[in-house]
Amino acid sequence: MPAALNEVKRRISSTQKTSQITTAMQMVSTSKLSQIQRHTSGYQVYASKVESVVTHLAASHLLDSGNVDMSSTSKNDDVPVSGLMTQRPVKKTGLLVVTSDRGLVGSYNSNIIKSTNDFINEHGKTPDDYVIMAVGGMGADFFKKRGMNVAYEYRGVSDVPTFVEVREIVKTVTAMYNNEVFDELYVCYSHFVNRLTSRFRSTRMLPITGDTIEDTKPDGDEVVQPKTAPISITPEYELEPSAEEILQVVLPQYAESLVYGAILDGKTSEHASSATAMQTASDNAHDLIDSLSLQYNRARQSAITTEITEITGGQAALE
């Protein structure tokens, strides 16, 4: 068999093996996507309840600093209430950037990193004006290689993240906020829309005030107002126990739900991007195999035709 045919046959075999790998990876990513979507649907019920409570507190002005004893501390020592509500002049902005720990996820990481850089540039931030907390190795490596201020990194997030993982992140981030490492915090991540579409989001998380509650709601959560505006009624509450004790419980849970929701959303987008990328790779491999097979068959047919012609010519010469 000619050397050219051997080379084509080798490429076909190699591409078939690659196709088997990408198909298996697609199946794994699809399975992880289904698993995290089932987990997220259950979590969203809890998150919506916490958000509803905090929204009502904001509407009754309980989140206004003048109505709360800012010297109180949470029963959960990891997340002090004063740290979550303290407002001060913004000298430095914190960016909690959620990426993946690995590649082979299509444009997932590059889109988040590019959009985060655009966010920094649009807000006129210099390297002295921001600090980065990276959740995921790809983002951490990118920012560190470019000399950007990475104050914290967390690697090894589970395929379906647990609440315990996020509490550790929230504990570290709020401690940095209390220590005035930064004066406000944005969570930057990829929002899952569907299997083919994701959208970058930058959500302001700290400080938690009545004015910033609406900023944390997803884009699709806006309520359409009726043509006739309803009478505005400010809710009033009789609290038992005190407002401080209620906020000690609710606000840490709210902060944790924001970060946990962002990481879950980002992981869902990551699995969807990985499944799509592997499907595209498998489709491209199949197309290449078809093209190489056609090339191989044509070359083989040409070689056979040449051999028949030579045999026929030799036989004619002998006669």
Short mmCIF file of N, CA, C and O in Angstrom, two decimals, residues 225-226 228-235:
data_model
loop_
_atom_site.label_atom_id
_atom_site.label_comp_id
_atom_site.label_asym_id
_atom_site.label_seq_id
_atom_site.Cartn_x
_atom_site.Cartn_y
_atom_site.Cartn_z
N GLN A 225 -45.32 46.70 35.97
CA GLN A 225 -46.24 47.47 36.75
C GLN A 225 -47.55 47.68 35.99
O GLN A 225 -47.55 47.85 34.77
N PRO A 226 -48.69 47.67 36.67
CA PRO A 226 -49.95 47.94 35.99
C PRO A 226 -50.03 49.37 35.53
O PRO A 226 -49.31 50.24 36.02
N THR A 228 -52.30 51.50 36.06
CA THR A 228 -52.72 52.36 37.16
C THR A 228 -51.82 52.06 38.36
O THR A 228 -51.81 50.96 38.89
N ALA A 229 -51.02 53.04 38.75
CA ALA A 229 -50.06 52.82 39.82
C ALA A 229 -50.78 52.55 41.13
O ALA A 229 -51.71 53.30 41.50
N PRO A 230 -50.43 51.51 41.86
CA PRO A 230 -51.07 51.23 43.13
C PRO A 230 -50.63 52.22 44.20
O PRO A 230 -49.62 52.90 44.08
N ILE A 231 -51.40 52.28 45.26
CA ILE A 231 -51.05 53.15 46.37
C ILE A 231 -49.83 52.58 47.08
O ILE A 231 -49.76 51.40 47.37
N SER A 232 -48.84 53.44 47.31
CA SER A 232 -47.62 52.99 47.96
C SER A 232 -47.86 52.83 49.46
O SER A 232 -48.29 53.76 50.14
N ILE A 233 -47.62 51.62 49.96
CA ILE A 233 -47.81 51.33 51.38
C ILE A 233 -46.49 50.83 51.95
O ILE A 233 -45.92 49.87 51.45
N THR A 234 -46.01 51.50 52.96
CA THR A 234 -44.77 51.07 53.60
C THR A 234 -45.09 50.10 54.73
O THR A 234 -45.82 50.44 55.65
N PRO A 235 -44.57 48.88 54.66
CA PRO A 235 -44.89 47.91 55.70
C PRO A 235 -44.26 48.28 57.03
O PRO A 235 -43.17 48.84 57.08
#
